[in-house]
Coordinates of C-alpha atoms in Angstrom, one line a residue:
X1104 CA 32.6 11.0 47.8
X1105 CA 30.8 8.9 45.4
X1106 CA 27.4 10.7 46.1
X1107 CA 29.2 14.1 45.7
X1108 CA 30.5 12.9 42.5
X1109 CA 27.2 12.3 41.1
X1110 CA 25.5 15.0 42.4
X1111 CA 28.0 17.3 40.4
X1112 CA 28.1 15.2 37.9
X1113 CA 23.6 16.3 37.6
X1114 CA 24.4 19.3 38.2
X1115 CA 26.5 19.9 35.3
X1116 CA 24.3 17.9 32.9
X1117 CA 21.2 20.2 34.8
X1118 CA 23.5 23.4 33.5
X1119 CA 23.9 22.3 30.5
X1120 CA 20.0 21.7 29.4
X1121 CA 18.8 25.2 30.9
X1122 CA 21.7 26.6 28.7
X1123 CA 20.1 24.7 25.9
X1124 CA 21.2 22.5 23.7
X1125 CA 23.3 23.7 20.8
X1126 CA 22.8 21.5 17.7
X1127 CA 25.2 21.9 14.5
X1128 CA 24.3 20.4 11.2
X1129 CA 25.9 19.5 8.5
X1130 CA 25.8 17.5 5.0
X1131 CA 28.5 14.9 4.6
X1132 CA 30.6 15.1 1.2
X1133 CA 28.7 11.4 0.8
X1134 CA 25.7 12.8 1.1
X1135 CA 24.8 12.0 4.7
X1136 CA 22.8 14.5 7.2
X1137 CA 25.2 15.0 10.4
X1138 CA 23.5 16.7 13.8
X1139 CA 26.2 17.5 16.2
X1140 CA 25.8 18.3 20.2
X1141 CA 29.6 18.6 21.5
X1142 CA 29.4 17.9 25.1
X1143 CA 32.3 17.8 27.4
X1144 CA 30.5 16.8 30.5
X1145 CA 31.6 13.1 30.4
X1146 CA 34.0 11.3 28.6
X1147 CA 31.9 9.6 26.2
X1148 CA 30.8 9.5 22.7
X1149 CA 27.4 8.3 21.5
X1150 CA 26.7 7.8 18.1
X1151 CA 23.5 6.9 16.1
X1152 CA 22.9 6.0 12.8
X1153 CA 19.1 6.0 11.3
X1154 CA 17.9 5.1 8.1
X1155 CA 14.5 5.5 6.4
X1156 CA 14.6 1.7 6.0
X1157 CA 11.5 0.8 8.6
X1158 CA 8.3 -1.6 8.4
X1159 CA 6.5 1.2 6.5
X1160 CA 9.1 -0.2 3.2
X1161 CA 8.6 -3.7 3.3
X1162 CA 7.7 -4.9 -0.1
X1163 CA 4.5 -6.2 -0.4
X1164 CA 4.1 -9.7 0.4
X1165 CA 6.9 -9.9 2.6
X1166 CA 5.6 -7.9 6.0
X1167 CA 8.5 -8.4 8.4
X1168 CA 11.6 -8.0 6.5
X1169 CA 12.4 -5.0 7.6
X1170 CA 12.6 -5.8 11.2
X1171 CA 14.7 -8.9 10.5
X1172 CA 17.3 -7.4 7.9
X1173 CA 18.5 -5.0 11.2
X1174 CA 18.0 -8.0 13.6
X1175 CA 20.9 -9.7 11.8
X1176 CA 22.8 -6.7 10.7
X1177 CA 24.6 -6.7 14.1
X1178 CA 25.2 -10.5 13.8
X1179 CA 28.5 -10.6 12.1
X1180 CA 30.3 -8.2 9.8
X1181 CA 33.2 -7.9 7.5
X1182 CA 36.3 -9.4 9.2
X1183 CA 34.2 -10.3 12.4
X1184 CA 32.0 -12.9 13.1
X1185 CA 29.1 -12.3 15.9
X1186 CA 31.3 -13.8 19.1
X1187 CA 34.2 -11.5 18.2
X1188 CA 32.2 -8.4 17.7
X1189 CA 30.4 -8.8 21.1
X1190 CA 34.1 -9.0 22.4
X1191 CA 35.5 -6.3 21.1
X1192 CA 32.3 -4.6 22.5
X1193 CA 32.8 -6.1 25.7
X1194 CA 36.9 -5.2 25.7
X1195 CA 36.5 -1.6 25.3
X1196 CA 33.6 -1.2 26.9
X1197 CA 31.5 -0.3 24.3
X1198 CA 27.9 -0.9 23.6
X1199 CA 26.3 -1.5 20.8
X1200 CA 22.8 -1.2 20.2
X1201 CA 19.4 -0.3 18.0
X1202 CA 16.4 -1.8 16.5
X1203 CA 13.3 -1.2 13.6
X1204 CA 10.4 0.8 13.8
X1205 CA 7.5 1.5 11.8
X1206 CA 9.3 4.9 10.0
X1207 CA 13.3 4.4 10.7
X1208 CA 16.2 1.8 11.3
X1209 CA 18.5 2.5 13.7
X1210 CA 22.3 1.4 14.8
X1211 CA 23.5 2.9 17.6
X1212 CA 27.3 3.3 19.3
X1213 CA 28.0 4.1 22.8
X1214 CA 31.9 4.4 23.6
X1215 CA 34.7 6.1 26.0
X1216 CA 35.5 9.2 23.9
X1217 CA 39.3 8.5 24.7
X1218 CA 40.7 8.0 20.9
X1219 CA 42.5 4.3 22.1
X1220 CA 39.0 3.2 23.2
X1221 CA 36.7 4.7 20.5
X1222 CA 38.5 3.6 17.2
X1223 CA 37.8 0.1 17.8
X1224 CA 34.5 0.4 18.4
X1225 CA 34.2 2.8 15.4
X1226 CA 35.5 -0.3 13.5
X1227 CA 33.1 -2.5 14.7
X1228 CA 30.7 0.2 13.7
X1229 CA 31.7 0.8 10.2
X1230 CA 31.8 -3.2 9.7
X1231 CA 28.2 -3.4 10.5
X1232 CA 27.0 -0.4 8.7
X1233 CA 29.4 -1.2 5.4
X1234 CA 29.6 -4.9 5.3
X1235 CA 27.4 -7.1 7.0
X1236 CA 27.4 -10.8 6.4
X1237 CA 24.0 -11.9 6.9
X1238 CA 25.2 -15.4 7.0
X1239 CA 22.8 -17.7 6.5
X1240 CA 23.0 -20.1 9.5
X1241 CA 22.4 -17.0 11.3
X1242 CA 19.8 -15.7 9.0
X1243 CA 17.8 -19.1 9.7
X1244 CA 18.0 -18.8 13.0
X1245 CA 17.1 -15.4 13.8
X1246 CA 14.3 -16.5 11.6
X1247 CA 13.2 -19.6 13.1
X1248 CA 13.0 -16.9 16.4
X1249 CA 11.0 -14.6 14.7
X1250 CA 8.5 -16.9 13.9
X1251 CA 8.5 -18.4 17.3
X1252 CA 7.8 -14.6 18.9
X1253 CA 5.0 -13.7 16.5
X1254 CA 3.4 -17.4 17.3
X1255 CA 3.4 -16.5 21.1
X1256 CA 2.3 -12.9 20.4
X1257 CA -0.9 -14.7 18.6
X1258 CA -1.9 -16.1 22.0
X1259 CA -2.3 -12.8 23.8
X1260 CA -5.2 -10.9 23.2
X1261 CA -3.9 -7.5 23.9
X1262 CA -1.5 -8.3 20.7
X1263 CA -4.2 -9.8 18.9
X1264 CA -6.2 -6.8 19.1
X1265 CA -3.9 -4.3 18.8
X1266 CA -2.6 -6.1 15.0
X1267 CA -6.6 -5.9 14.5
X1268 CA -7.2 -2.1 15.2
X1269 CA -4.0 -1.1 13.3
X1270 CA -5.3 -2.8 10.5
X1271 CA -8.5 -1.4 10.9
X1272 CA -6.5 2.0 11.1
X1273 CA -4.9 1.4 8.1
X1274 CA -6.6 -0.5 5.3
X1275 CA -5.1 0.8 2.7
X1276 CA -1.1 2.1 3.8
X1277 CA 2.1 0.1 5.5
X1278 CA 1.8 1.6 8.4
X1279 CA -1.4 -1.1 8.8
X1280 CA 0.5 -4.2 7.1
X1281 CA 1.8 -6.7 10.2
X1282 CA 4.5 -9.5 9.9
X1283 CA 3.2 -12.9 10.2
X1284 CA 5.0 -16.6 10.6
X1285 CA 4.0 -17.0 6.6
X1286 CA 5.3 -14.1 6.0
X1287 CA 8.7 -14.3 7.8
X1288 CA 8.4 -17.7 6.8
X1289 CA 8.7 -16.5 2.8
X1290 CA 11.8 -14.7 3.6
X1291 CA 15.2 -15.6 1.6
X1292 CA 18.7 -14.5 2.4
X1293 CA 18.5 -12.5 -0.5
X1294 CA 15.4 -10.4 0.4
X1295 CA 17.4 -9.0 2.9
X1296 CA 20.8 -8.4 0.6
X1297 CA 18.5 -6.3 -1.5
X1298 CA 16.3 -4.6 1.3
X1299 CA 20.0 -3.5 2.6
X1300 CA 21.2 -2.6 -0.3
X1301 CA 18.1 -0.5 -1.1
X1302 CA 17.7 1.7 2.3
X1303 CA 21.7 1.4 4.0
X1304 CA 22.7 4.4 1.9
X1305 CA 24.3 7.6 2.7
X1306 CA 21.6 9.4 1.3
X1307 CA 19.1 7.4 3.5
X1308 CA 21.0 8.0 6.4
X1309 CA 20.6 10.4 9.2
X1310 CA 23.8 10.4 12.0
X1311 CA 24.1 11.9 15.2
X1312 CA 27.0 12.6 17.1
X1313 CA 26.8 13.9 21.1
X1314 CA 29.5 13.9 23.5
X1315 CA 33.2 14.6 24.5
X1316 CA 34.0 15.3 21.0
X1317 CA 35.7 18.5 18.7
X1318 CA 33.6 19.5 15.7
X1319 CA 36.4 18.5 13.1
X1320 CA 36.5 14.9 14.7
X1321 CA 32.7 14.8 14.3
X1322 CA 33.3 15.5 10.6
X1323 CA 35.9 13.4 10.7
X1324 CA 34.0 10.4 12.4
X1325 CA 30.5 11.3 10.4
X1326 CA 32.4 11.0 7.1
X1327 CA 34.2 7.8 7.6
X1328 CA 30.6 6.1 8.3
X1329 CA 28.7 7.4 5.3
X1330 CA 31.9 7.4 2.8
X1331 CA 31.8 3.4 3.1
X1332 CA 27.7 3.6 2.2
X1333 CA 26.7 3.0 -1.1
X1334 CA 25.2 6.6 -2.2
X1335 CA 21.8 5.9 -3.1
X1336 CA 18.7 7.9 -3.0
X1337 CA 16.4 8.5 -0.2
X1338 CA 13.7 6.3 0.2
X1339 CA 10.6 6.7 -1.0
X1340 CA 7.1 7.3 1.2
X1341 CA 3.8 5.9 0.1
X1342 CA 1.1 7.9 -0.1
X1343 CA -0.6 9.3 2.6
X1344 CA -3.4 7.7 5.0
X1345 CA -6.0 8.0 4.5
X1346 CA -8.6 8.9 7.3
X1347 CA -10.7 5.4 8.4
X1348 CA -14.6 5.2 8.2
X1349 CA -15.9 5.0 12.0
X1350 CA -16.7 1.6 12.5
X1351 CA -16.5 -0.9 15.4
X1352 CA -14.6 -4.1 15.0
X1353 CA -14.9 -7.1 17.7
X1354 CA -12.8 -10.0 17.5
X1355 CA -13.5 -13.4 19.2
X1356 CA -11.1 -14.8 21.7
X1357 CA -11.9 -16.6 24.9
X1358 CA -9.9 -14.2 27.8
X1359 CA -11.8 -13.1 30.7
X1360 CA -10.3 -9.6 29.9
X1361 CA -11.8 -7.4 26.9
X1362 CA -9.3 -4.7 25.5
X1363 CA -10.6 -2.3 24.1
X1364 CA -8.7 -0.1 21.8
X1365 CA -10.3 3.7 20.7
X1366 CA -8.5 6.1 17.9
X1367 CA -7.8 7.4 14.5
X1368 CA -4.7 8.1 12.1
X1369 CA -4.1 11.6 13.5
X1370 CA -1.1 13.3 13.1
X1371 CA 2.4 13.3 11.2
X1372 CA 5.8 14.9 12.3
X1373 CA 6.2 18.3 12.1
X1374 CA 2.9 19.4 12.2
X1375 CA 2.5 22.6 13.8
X1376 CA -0.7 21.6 15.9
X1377 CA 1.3 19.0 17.8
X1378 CA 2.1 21.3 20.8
X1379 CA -1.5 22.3 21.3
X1380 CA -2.8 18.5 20.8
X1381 CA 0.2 17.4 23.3
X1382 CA -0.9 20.0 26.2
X1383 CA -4.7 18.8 25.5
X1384 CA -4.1 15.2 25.6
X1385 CA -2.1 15.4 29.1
X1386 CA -6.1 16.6 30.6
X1387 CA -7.4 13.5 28.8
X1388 CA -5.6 11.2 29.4
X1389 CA -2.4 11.7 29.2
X1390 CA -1.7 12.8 32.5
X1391 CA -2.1 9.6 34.7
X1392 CA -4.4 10.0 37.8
X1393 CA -5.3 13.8 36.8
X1394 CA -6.5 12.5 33.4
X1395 CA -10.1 13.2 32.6
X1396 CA -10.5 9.2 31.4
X1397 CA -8.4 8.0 34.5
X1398 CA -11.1 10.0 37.0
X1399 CA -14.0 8.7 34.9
X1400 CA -13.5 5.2 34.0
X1401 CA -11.4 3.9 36.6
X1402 CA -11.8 6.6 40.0
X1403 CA -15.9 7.0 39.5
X1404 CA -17.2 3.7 38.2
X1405 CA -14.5 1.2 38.9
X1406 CA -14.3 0.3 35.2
X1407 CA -10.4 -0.5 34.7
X1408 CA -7.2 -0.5 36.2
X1409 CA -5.6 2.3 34.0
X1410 CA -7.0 3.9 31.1
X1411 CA -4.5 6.2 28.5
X1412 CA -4.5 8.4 25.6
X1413 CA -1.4 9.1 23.6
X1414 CA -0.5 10.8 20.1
X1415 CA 1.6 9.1 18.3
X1416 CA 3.2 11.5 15.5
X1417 CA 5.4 9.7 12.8
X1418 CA 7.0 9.9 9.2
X1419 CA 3.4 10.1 8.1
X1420 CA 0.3 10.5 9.8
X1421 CA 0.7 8.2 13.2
X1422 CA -2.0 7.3 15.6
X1423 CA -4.4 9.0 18.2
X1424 CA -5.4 6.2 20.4
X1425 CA -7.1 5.3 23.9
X1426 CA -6.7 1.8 25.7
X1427 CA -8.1 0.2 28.6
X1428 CA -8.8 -3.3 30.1
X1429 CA -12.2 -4.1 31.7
X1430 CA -14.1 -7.4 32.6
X1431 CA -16.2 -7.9 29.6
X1432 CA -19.3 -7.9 31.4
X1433 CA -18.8 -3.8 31.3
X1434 CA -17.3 -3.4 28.0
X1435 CA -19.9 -2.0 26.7
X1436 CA -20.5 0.7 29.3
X1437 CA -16.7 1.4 30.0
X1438 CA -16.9 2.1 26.3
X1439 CA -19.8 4.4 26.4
X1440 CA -18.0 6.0 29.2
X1441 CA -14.7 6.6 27.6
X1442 CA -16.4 8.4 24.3
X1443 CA -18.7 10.5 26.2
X1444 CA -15.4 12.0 28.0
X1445 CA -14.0 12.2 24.8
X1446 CA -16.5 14.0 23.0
X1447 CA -16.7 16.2 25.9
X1448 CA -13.3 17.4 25.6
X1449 CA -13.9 17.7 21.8
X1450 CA -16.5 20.3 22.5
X1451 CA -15.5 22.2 25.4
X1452 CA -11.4 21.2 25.5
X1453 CA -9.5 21.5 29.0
X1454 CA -10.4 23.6 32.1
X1455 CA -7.9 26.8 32.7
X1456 CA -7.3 24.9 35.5
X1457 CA -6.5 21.6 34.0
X1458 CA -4.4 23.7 31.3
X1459 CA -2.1 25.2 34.1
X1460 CA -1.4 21.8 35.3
X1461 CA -0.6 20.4 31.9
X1462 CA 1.7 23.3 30.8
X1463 CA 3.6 23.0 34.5
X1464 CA 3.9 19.2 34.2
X1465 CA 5.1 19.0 30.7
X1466 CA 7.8 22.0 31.2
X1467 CA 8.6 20.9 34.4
X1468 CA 9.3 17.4 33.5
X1469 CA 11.7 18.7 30.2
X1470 CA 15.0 18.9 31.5
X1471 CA 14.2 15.2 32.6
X1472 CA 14.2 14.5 29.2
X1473 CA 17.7 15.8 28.4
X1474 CA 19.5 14.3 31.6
X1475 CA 22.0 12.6 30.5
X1476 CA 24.0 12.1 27.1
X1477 CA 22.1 9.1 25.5
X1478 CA 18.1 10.7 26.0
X1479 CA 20.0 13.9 24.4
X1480 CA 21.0 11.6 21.4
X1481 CA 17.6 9.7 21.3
X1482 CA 16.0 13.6 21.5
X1483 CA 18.3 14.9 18.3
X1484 CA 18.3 11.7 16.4
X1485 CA 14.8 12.3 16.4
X1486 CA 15.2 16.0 14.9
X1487 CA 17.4 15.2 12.1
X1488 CA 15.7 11.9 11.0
X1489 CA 12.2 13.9 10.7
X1490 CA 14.0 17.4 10.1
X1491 CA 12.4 19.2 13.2
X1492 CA 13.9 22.7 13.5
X1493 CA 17.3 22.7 15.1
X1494 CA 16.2 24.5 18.0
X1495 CA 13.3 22.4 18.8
X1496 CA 14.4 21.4 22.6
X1497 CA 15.2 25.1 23.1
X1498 CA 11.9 26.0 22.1
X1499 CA 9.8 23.1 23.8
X1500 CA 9.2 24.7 27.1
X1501 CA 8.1 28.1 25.4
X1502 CA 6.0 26.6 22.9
X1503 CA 4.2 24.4 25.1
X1504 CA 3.6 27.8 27.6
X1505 CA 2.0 29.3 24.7
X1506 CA -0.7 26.6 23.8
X1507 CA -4.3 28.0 24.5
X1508 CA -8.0 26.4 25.2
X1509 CA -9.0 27.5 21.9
X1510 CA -5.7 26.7 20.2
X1511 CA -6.4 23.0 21.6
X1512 CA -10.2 22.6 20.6
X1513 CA -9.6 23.8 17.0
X1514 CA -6.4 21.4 16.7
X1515 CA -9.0 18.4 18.1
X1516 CA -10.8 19.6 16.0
X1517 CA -8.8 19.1 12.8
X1518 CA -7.1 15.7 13.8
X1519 CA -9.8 14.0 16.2
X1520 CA -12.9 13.6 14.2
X1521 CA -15.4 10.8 15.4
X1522 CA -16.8 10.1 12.3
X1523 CA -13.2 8.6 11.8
X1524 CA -12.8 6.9 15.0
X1525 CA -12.1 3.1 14.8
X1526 CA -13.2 1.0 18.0
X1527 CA -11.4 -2.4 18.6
X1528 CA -12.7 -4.7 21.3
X1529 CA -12.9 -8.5 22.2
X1530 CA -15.7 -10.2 23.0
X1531 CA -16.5 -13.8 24.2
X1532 CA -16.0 -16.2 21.8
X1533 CA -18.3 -18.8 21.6
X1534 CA -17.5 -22.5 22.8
X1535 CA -14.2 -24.2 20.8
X1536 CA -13.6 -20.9 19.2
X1537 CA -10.2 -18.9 19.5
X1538 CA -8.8 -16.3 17.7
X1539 CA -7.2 -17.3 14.6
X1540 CA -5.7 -15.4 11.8
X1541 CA -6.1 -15.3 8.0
X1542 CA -3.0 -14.2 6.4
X1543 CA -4.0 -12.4 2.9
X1544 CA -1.3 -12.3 -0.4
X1545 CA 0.3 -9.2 1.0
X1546 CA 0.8 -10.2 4.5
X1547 CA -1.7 -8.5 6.3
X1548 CA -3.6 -10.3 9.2
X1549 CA -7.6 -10.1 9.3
X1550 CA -9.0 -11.7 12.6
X1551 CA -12.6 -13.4 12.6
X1552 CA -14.1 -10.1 13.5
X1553 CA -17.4 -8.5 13.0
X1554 CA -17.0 -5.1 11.6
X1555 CA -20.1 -2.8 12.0
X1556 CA -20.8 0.5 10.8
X1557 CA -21.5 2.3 14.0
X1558 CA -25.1 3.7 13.6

């Protein structure tokens, strides 16, 4: 019976998607953009809340506080303290949940949509969103963690590198600034008062509603969260990044392993060559053992375990970027290997064949992505936080089916340009000598690295 259950259960959610997905949006009379998906599939409500308040708007000098101002946001609010909020949670069993990235902050509900189970999580909600405490044993602590966790991350090389080539990737914006034990260290109580009080506005604030849920409740519901924000203004971005000079950086450290790390700022949200560079990268290396790089490096010559290429499209122009893990004694080579594919696929872009497979994989594998109520809410948050067109998911499959070879070489073309490329690999440091990091005024991390101009 239980099986039966669930299999109905998919079935419905599998109706549901091919019907498409039915987005409504709205402004809040506070000023707050609403995205709605009323879904009566199963009785629950998920709610998330995103705010342009991410690592890309920490102030200079004090990389980090971004992060930690929505690691303690959760940790006591208004009339409750951080035990009785995580009971309340645990008595109607709610979840609460969320984090920081580099563009967005995030605070995200999941509840029973039953109105005797949802209004108490709402008010746990509102609490956290309207009048967190940051008290300060609590700030210390979460501190004294955060310090702890980017000590450790210093020991592994695959971090150490990867702070190294972001840097690398951007000298000159936030997205390349990395938090640091000095830098959390510098941190007051009041930093994070002012960060909050700065980016948790209504007009900051993106909120998405899906579930077992009327439109006039969703009003209702969306307007009772932004109405206790202060209004604000949206946040303001940076200027742009700008493209990196190709050049090679090598750090020391004393692993057996070298990482290597391969890409280029590349591409923002919205831009209209993202479905043709999406379909391309799956014949790179997106595509697991059918990738290009996967049959190369690791199925011909043995060179690593896995090898990937992503692109990583964000508020402003995110990442194009290749890793792999080799022995170092074949760096070098594994290297060599990896950008000769590369600029192979620059000039002649994917096969017919290899095209086919990357349109039926990437449309096949959709409705995947809308299975169940809380990837439906991660999928529209997404929409409404960068302002994607409403019917983005209804268009995905379509889109993706109309990407061409030439549509994918030009786009390459445009956003993957070698004389850009930044390569970041370790190499063996010499006796006594570990990677160790110099922290600069504005909290960015240089490693002892030798940075060549690639000839």
């Amino acid at each position: 019976m239980k099986r039966l259950l669930t299999a109905v259960v998919i079935l419905l959610i599998s109706q549901v998607t091919l019907a498409g997905v039915k987005i409504e949006h709205w402004i809040s009379p506070s000023g707050a953009r609403v995205y709605f998906v009323e879904s009566r599939v199963l009785p629950m409500l998920d709610i998330q809340v995103d705010f342009a308040a991410g690592s890309m708007f920490d102030p200079t000098g004090k990389s980090g506080l971004a992060a930690l101002t929505r690691g303690t946001l959760d940790l006591g609010a208004g009339k409750f303290d951080e035990t009785a909020i995580a009971e309340q949670m645990a008595d109607t069993g709610a979840n609460l949940a969320g984090g920081a990235d580099t563009d967005r902050a995030s605070v995200a509900l999941r509840t029973l949509s039953a109105k005797d189970k949802r209004e108490p999580a709402l008010e746990i909600l509102k609490n956290v969103l309207h009048a967190p405490r940051f008290d300060s044993a609590i700030f210390e602590r979460e501190k004294t963690r955060t310090i702890a966790g980017l000590k450790e991350a210093m020991t592994r090389p695959d971090s150490i590198c990867g702070k190294a080539f972001w840097a690398a990737m951007y000298p000159n914006h936030p997205y390349g600034r990395q938090a640091t034990p000095e830098s959390i260290a510098a941190l007051s109580r009041d930093d994070l008062t002012a960060f909050y009080a700065r980016y948790y506005n209504a007009a900051n604030a993106s909120i998405t509603l899906v579930g077992d849920l009327s439109r006039n409740d969703a009003e209702k519901i969306a307007e009772s969260i932004a109405a206790g924000l202060p209004k604000g203004e949206p946040a303001t971005l940076p200027a742009a990044p700008e493209k990196p000079k190709k050049s090679l950086i090598q750090l020391a450290h004393p692993a057996s392993q070298a990482h290597v790390f391969i890409g280029l700022p590349a591409i923002e949200r919205g831009n209209p060559d993202y479905f043709p560079l999406v379909v391309g990268n799956y014949s790179l290396g997106g595509g697991g053992f059918v990738s290009r790089l996967m049959k190369e490096v690791r199925d011909k010559r043995g060179y690593a375990y896995s090898v990937y290429s992503y692109f990583a499209p964000m508020r402003q122009t995110g990442p194009f970027q290749i890793g792999l893990q080799t022995k170092r004694s074949q760096a070098k080579d594994a290297i060599k290997v990896t950008r000769d594919v590369l600029d192979g696929f620059l000039k002649d872009g994917p096969t017919e064949d290899e095209l086919s497979a990357a349109k039926a994989n990437l449309t096949g594998s959709f409705p995947l992505r809308l299975d169940s109520n809380k990837k439906l809410l991660e999928n529209v948050a997404v929409i409404g936080f960068y302002g994607l067109p409403l019917d983005y998911l209804d268009q995905y499959q379509a889109k993706v089916q109309a990407v061409t070879v030439d549509q994918i070489k030009a786009a390459f073309a445009r956003h993957v340009r070698p004389e850009n490329l930044i390569v970041g690999v370790e190499f063996q440091a010499a006796a006594g000598v570990g990677a160790r990091l110099q922290v600069l005024p504005d909290g960015q991390q240089v490693l002892p690295v030798q940075r060549l101009q690639e000839e």
